[in-house]
């Protein structure tokens, strides 16, 4: 059995869980800075990580940055 894939899967799951606990606006800004994504692409990725729609992510993001 190849255990390396299990380690990678658990690392990925942990990273995604940690990303989901980060406020959405902070996660989007981090993706823009670290991965060089556009704001829209960062929103799409953050939405996928959280299992929410892009429109829900946009509303959450807009709410956070307008405060």
mmCIF file with all atom_site columns, C-alpha atoms in Angstrom, residues 7-58:
data_model
loop_
_atom_site.group_PDB
_atom_site.id
_atom_site.type_symbol
_atom_site.label_atom_id
_atom_site.label_alt_id
_atom_site.label_comp_id
_atom_site.label_asym_id
_atom_site.label_entity_id
_atom_site.label_seq_id
_atom_site.pdbx_PDB_ins_code
_atom_site.Cartn_x
_atom_site.Cartn_y
_atom_site.Cartn_z
_atom_site.occupancy
_atom_site.B_iso_or_equiv
_atom_site.pdbx_formal_charge
_atom_site.auth_seq_id
_atom_site.auth_comp_id
_atom_site.auth_asym_id
_atom_site.auth_atom_id
_atom_site.pdbx_PDB_model_num
ATOM 1  C CA . UNK A 1 7  ? -0.684  11.678 3.912  1.00 0.00 ? 7  UNK A CA 1
ATOM 2  C CA . UNK A 1 8  ? -1.292  14.103 1.061  1.00 0.00 ? 8  UNK A CA 1
ATOM 3  C CA . UNK A 1 9  ? -5.052  13.619 1.305  1.00 0.00 ? 9  UNK A CA 1
ATOM 4  C CA . UNK A 1 10 ? -5.077  14.301 5.020  1.00 0.00 ? 10 UNK A CA 1
ATOM 5  C CA . UNK A 1 11 ? -2.851  17.346 4.557  1.00 0.00 ? 11 UNK A CA 1
ATOM 6  C CA . UNK A 1 12 ? -5.211  18.672 1.892  1.00 0.00 ? 12 UNK A CA 1
ATOM 7  C CA . UNK A 1 13 ? -8.262  18.070 4.066  1.00 0.00 ? 13 UNK A CA 1
ATOM 8  C CA . UNK A 1 14 ? -6.615  19.892 6.954  1.00 0.00 ? 14 UNK A CA 1
ATOM 9  C CA . UNK A 1 15 ? -5.619  22.817 4.724  1.00 0.00 ? 15 UNK A CA 1
ATOM 10 C CA . UNK A 1 16 ? -9.154  23.109 3.342  1.00 0.00 ? 16 UNK A CA 1
ATOM 11 C CA . UNK A 1 17 ? -10.671 22.950 6.820  1.00 0.00 ? 17 UNK A CA 1
ATOM 12 C CA . UNK A 1 18 ? -8.306  25.672 7.984  1.00 0.00 ? 18 UNK A CA 1
ATOM 13 C CA . UNK A 1 19 ? -9.140  27.826 4.936  1.00 0.00 ? 19 UNK A CA 1
ATOM 14 C CA . UNK A 1 20 ? -12.856 27.448 5.675  1.00 0.00 ? 20 UNK A CA 1
ATOM 15 C CA . UNK A 1 21 ? -12.351 28.814 9.204  1.00 0.00 ? 21 UNK A CA 1
ATOM 16 C CA . UNK A 1 22 ? -10.609 31.935 7.903  1.00 0.00 ? 22 UNK A CA 1
ATOM 17 C CA . UNK A 1 23 ? -12.955 34.867 7.226  1.00 0.00 ? 23 UNK A CA 1
ATOM 18 C CA . UNK A 1 24 ? -13.853 34.812 3.529  1.00 0.00 ? 24 UNK A CA 1
ATOM 19 C CA . UNK A 1 25 ? -12.463 38.281 2.757  1.00 0.00 ? 25 UNK A CA 1
ATOM 20 C CA . UNK A 1 26 ? -9.153  37.341 4.407  1.00 0.00 ? 26 UNK A CA 1
ATOM 21 C CA . UNK A 1 27 ? -9.008  34.090 2.424  1.00 0.00 ? 27 UNK A CA 1
ATOM 22 C CA . UNK A 1 28 ? -9.734  35.915 -0.848 1.00 0.00 ? 28 UNK A CA 1
ATOM 23 C CA . UNK A 1 29 ? -7.024  38.478 -0.123 1.00 0.00 ? 29 UNK A CA 1
ATOM 24 C CA . UNK A 1 30 ? -4.569  35.704 0.756  1.00 0.00 ? 30 UNK A CA 1
ATOM 25 C CA . UNK A 1 31 ? -5.293  33.901 -2.528 1.00 0.00 ? 31 UNK A CA 1
ATOM 26 C CA . UNK A 1 32 ? -4.778  37.137 -4.437 1.00 0.00 ? 32 UNK A CA 1
ATOM 27 C CA . UNK A 1 33 ? -1.427  37.725 -2.711 1.00 0.00 ? 33 UNK A CA 1
ATOM 28 C CA . UNK A 1 34 ? -0.024  34.186 -2.642 1.00 0.00 ? 34 UNK A CA 1
ATOM 29 C CA . UNK A 1 35 ? -1.404  32.704 -5.861 1.00 0.00 ? 35 UNK A CA 1
ATOM 30 C CA . UNK A 1 36 ? -1.670  35.865 -7.946 1.00 0.00 ? 36 UNK A CA 1
ATOM 31 C CA . UNK A 1 37 ? -5.358  35.267 -8.625 1.00 0.00 ? 37 UNK A CA 1
ATOM 32 C CA . UNK A 1 38 ? -7.821  37.926 -9.671 1.00 0.00 ? 38 UNK A CA 1
ATOM 33 C CA . UNK A 1 39 ? -10.438 38.813 -7.096 1.00 0.00 ? 39 UNK A CA 1
ATOM 34 C CA . UNK A 1 40 ? -13.100 36.858 -9.014 1.00 0.00 ? 40 UNK A CA 1
ATOM 35 C CA . UNK A 1 41 ? -10.916 33.747 -9.356 1.00 0.00 ? 41 UNK A CA 1
ATOM 36 C CA . UNK A 1 42 ? -10.024 33.961 -5.662 1.00 0.00 ? 42 UNK A CA 1
ATOM 37 C CA . UNK A 1 43 ? -13.732 34.222 -4.797 1.00 0.00 ? 43 UNK A CA 1
ATOM 38 C CA . UNK A 1 44 ? -14.491 31.173 -6.946 1.00 0.00 ? 44 UNK A CA 1
ATOM 39 C CA . UNK A 1 45 ? -11.763 29.132 -5.252 1.00 0.00 ? 45 UNK A CA 1
ATOM 40 C CA . UNK A 1 46 ? -12.836 30.225 -1.768 1.00 0.00 ? 46 UNK A CA 1
ATOM 41 C CA . UNK A 1 47 ? -16.435 29.303 -2.622 1.00 0.00 ? 47 UNK A CA 1
ATOM 42 C CA . UNK A 1 48 ? -15.350 25.819 -3.755 1.00 0.00 ? 48 UNK A CA 1
ATOM 43 C CA . UNK A 1 49 ? -13.282 25.346 -0.592 1.00 0.00 ? 49 UNK A CA 1
ATOM 44 C CA . UNK A 1 50 ? -16.285 26.218 1.560  1.00 0.00 ? 50 UNK A CA 1
ATOM 45 C CA . UNK A 1 51 ? -18.859 24.366 -0.507 1.00 0.00 ? 51 UNK A CA 1
ATOM 46 C CA . UNK A 1 52 ? -20.919 27.494 -1.124 1.00 0.00 ? 52 UNK A CA 1
ATOM 47 C CA . UNK A 1 53 ? -22.160 29.157 -4.301 1.00 0.00 ? 53 UNK A CA 1
ATOM 48 C CA . UNK A 1 54 ? -20.192 31.909 -5.987 1.00 0.00 ? 54 UNK A CA 1
ATOM 49 C CA . UNK A 1 55 ? -23.065 34.325 -5.396 1.00 0.00 ? 55 UNK A CA 1
ATOM 50 C CA . UNK A 1 56 ? -23.117 33.478 -1.685 1.00 0.00 ? 56 UNK A CA 1
ATOM 51 C CA . UNK A 1 57 ? -19.350 33.994 -1.516 1.00 0.00 ? 57 UNK A CA 1
ATOM 52 C CA . UNK A 1 58 ? -19.719 37.345 -3.292 1.00 0.00 ? 58 UNK A CA 1
#
